[in-house]
Amino acid sequence: MIAGAAGPERVALESYGMNLGIAFQLVDDALDYVGREAKLGKTVGDDFREGKITLPVILAFLRGSAVEREFWKRTIEALDQREGDLGQAQTLIERHKTVGDTFERARHYGAMARDALGLFPDTTLKAALLEAVDFAIDRAY
């Protein structure tokens, strides 16, 4: 689709790619706290152990108490992690419903990716691109 595309088509495909990428990453960030390792193909909690600041963490930090915010500063910012901290992080993320909100944002970006393809005719290639959006979001379930 991109070969030879100019003007609105190029902008639409850039929008598709950017929004699909964001949706995929948001789901990945949420799954790091609630996914099943066998299904993910990676270890749950890797982002936490690496101190990655992801949307579920940001939302839990913003919604949390002063004590909870200190927990996040210690474990994510200072990387001072102790046994049981991943479980505590998962508890805080569940308490503040940040995974559901992260999935909701992923669905929003997925919808924008789908909408970006609206100006293209219905072809098997377009269907495959739309299917990629569904995969990126539905792999959470």
Tab-separated table of C-alpha atoms in Angstrom:
chain	number	residue	atom	x	y	z
A	1	MET	CA	0.000	0.000	0.000
A	2	ILE	CA	2.810	2.383	0.827
A	3	ALA	CA	4.679	1.957	-2.465
A	4	GLY	CA	3.755	4.932	-4.539
A	5	ALA	CA	1.300	6.301	-1.975
A	6	ALA	CA	1.218	10.043	-1.643
A	7	GLY	CA	-0.825	12.660	0.132
A	8	PRO	CA	-3.809	11.378	2.093
A	9	GLU	CA	-2.906	7.714	1.604
A	10	ARG	CA	0.558	8.183	3.094
A	11	VAL	CA	-0.849	10.156	6.039
A	12	ALA	CA	-3.486	7.464	6.608
A	13	LEU	CA	-0.888	4.697	6.619
A	14	GLU	CA	1.367	6.647	8.985
A	15	SER	CA	-1.601	7.116	11.306
A	16	TYR	CA	-2.443	3.426	11.064
A	17	GLY	CA	1.102	2.381	11.932
A	18	MET	CA	1.513	4.810	14.801
A	19	ASN	CA	-1.836	3.980	16.382
A	20	LEU	CA	-1.394	0.227	15.917
A	21	GLY	CA	2.025	0.468	17.550
A	22	ILE	CA	0.673	2.385	20.528
A	23	ALA	CA	-2.213	-0.062	20.964
A	24	PHE	CA	0.172	-3.021	20.815
A	25	GLN	CA	2.543	-1.466	23.352
A	26	LEU	CA	-0.234	-0.565	25.778
A	27	VAL	CA	-1.493	-4.148	25.756
A	28	ASP	CA	2.066	-5.379	26.227
A	29	ASP	CA	2.523	-3.054	29.206
A	30	ALA	CA	-0.681	-4.276	30.851
A	31	LEU	CA	0.091	-7.929	30.225
A	32	ASP	CA	3.387	-7.545	32.051
A	33	TYR	CA	1.357	-7.354	35.264
A	34	VAL	CA	-1.585	-9.659	34.557
A	35	GLY	CA	-0.596	-11.961	31.714
A	36	ARG	CA	0.178	-15.657	31.838
A	37	GLU	CA	3.779	-16.498	31.011
A	38	ALA	CA	2.918	-19.504	28.856
A	39	LYS	CA	0.612	-17.390	26.695
A	40	LEU	CA	2.883	-14.327	26.591
A	41	GLY	CA	6.125	-16.014	25.693
A	42	LYS	CA	7.928	-13.766	28.175
A	43	THR	CA	8.264	-13.591	31.911
A	44	VAL	CA	5.545	-11.659	33.744
A	45	GLY	CA	7.043	-8.741	35.643
A	46	ASP	CA	9.996	-8.089	33.325
A	47	ASP	CA	9.024	-4.427	32.884
A	48	PHE	CA	8.680	-4.042	36.656
A	49	ARG	CA	12.075	-5.627	37.333
A	50	GLU	CA	13.664	-3.352	34.713
A	51	GLY	CA	12.059	-0.261	36.246
A	52	LYS	CA	10.065	0.626	33.144
A	53	ILE	CA	7.563	3.409	33.638
A	54	THR	CA	4.485	2.176	31.793
A	55	LEU	CA	0.891	3.371	31.788
A	56	PRO	CA	-0.320	0.868	34.409
A	57	VAL	CA	2.440	2.099	36.750
A	58	ILE	CA	1.785	5.770	36.008
A	59	LEU	CA	-1.922	5.391	36.714
A	60	ALA	CA	-1.305	3.414	39.915
A	61	PHE	CA	1.182	6.065	41.033
A	62	LEU	CA	-1.209	8.933	40.323
A	63	ARG	CA	-4.181	7.198	41.959
A	64	GLY	CA	-2.238	5.878	44.927
A	65	SER	CA	-1.680	7.143	48.433
A	66	ALA	CA	1.554	8.791	49.551
A	67	VAL	CA	2.768	5.428	50.875
A	68	GLU	CA	1.976	3.746	47.560
A	69	ARG	CA	3.785	6.479	45.633
A	70	GLU	CA	6.858	5.884	47.805
A	71	PHE	CA	6.659	2.197	46.919
A	72	TRP	CA	6.740	3.062	43.212
A	73	LYS	CA	9.618	5.502	43.687
A	74	ARG	CA	11.636	2.861	45.523
A	75	THR	CA	10.915	-0.020	43.166
A	76	ILE	CA	10.784	1.702	39.781
A	77	GLU	CA	12.817	4.877	40.135
A	78	ALA	CA	15.524	3.639	42.523
A	79	LEU	CA	15.267	-0.024	41.410
A	80	ASP	CA	15.414	-1.041	45.066
A	81	GLN	CA	13.290	-4.156	44.719
A	82	ARG	CA	12.743	-6.771	47.374
A	83	GLU	CA	11.086	-10.146	47.487
A	84	GLY	CA	7.342	-9.733	47.209
A	85	ASP	CA	7.496	-6.331	45.522
A	86	LEU	CA	6.176	-7.636	42.197
A	87	GLY	CA	3.176	-9.065	44.022
A	88	GLN	CA	2.661	-5.736	45.782
A	89	ALA	CA	2.871	-3.923	42.437
A	90	GLN	CA	0.266	-6.279	40.970
A	91	THR	CA	-1.985	-5.674	43.990
A	92	LEU	CA	-1.732	-1.889	43.588
A	93	ILE	CA	-2.364	-2.098	39.863
A	94	GLU	CA	-5.437	-4.241	40.507
A	95	ARG	CA	-6.664	-1.990	43.328
A	96	HIS	CA	-6.532	1.095	41.124
A	97	LYS	CA	-7.953	-0.680	38.049
A	98	THR	CA	-5.094	0.475	35.862
A	99	VAL	CA	-5.007	-2.610	33.638
A	100	GLY	CA	-8.609	-2.153	32.523
A	101	ASP	CA	-7.959	1.512	31.817
A	102	THR	CA	-4.820	0.621	29.863
A	103	PHE	CA	-6.760	-1.900	27.749
A	104	GLU	CA	-9.439	0.746	27.169
A	105	ARG	CA	-6.818	3.150	25.861
A	106	ALA	CA	-5.415	0.382	23.648
A	107	ARG	CA	-8.886	-0.180	22.178
A	108	HIS	CA	-9.112	3.570	21.504
A	109	TYR	CA	-5.814	3.581	19.592
A	110	GLY	CA	-6.893	0.415	17.786
A	111	ALA	CA	-10.064	2.184	16.651
A	112	MET	CA	-7.994	5.089	15.347
A	113	ALA	CA	-5.789	2.640	13.424
A	114	ARG	CA	-8.893	1.033	11.900
A	115	ASP	CA	-10.374	4.430	11.035
A	116	ALA	CA	-7.163	5.461	9.280
A	117	LEU	CA	-7.733	2.697	6.738
A	118	GLY	CA	-11.224	3.944	5.899
A	119	LEU	CA	-10.215	5.683	2.690
A	120	PHE	CA	-8.791	2.486	1.180
A	121	PRO	CA	-10.945	0.064	-0.819
A	122	ASP	CA	-11.838	-3.282	0.711
A	123	THR	CA	-9.091	-5.693	-0.321
A	124	THR	CA	-7.410	-8.712	1.209
A	125	LEU	CA	-4.481	-6.489	2.177
A	126	LYS	CA	-6.757	-4.074	4.024
A	127	ALA	CA	-8.455	-7.009	5.735
A	128	ALA	CA	-5.043	-8.266	6.889
A	129	LEU	CA	-4.169	-4.837	8.295
A	130	LEU	CA	-7.474	-4.704	10.159
A	131	GLU	CA	-6.851	-8.212	11.454
A	132	ALA	CA	-3.486	-7.045	12.817
A	133	VAL	CA	-5.333	-4.473	14.921
A	134	ASP	CA	-7.641	-7.137	16.318
A	135	PHE	CA	-4.672	-9.384	17.114
A	136	ALA	CA	-2.783	-6.608	18.875
A	137	ILE	CA	-5.684	-5.933	21.215
A	138	ASP	CA	-7.342	-9.359	21.530
A	139	ARG	CA	-4.118	-11.142	22.505
A	140	ALA	CA	-4.899	-9.858	25.981
A	141	TYR	CA	-7.769	-12.312	26.336
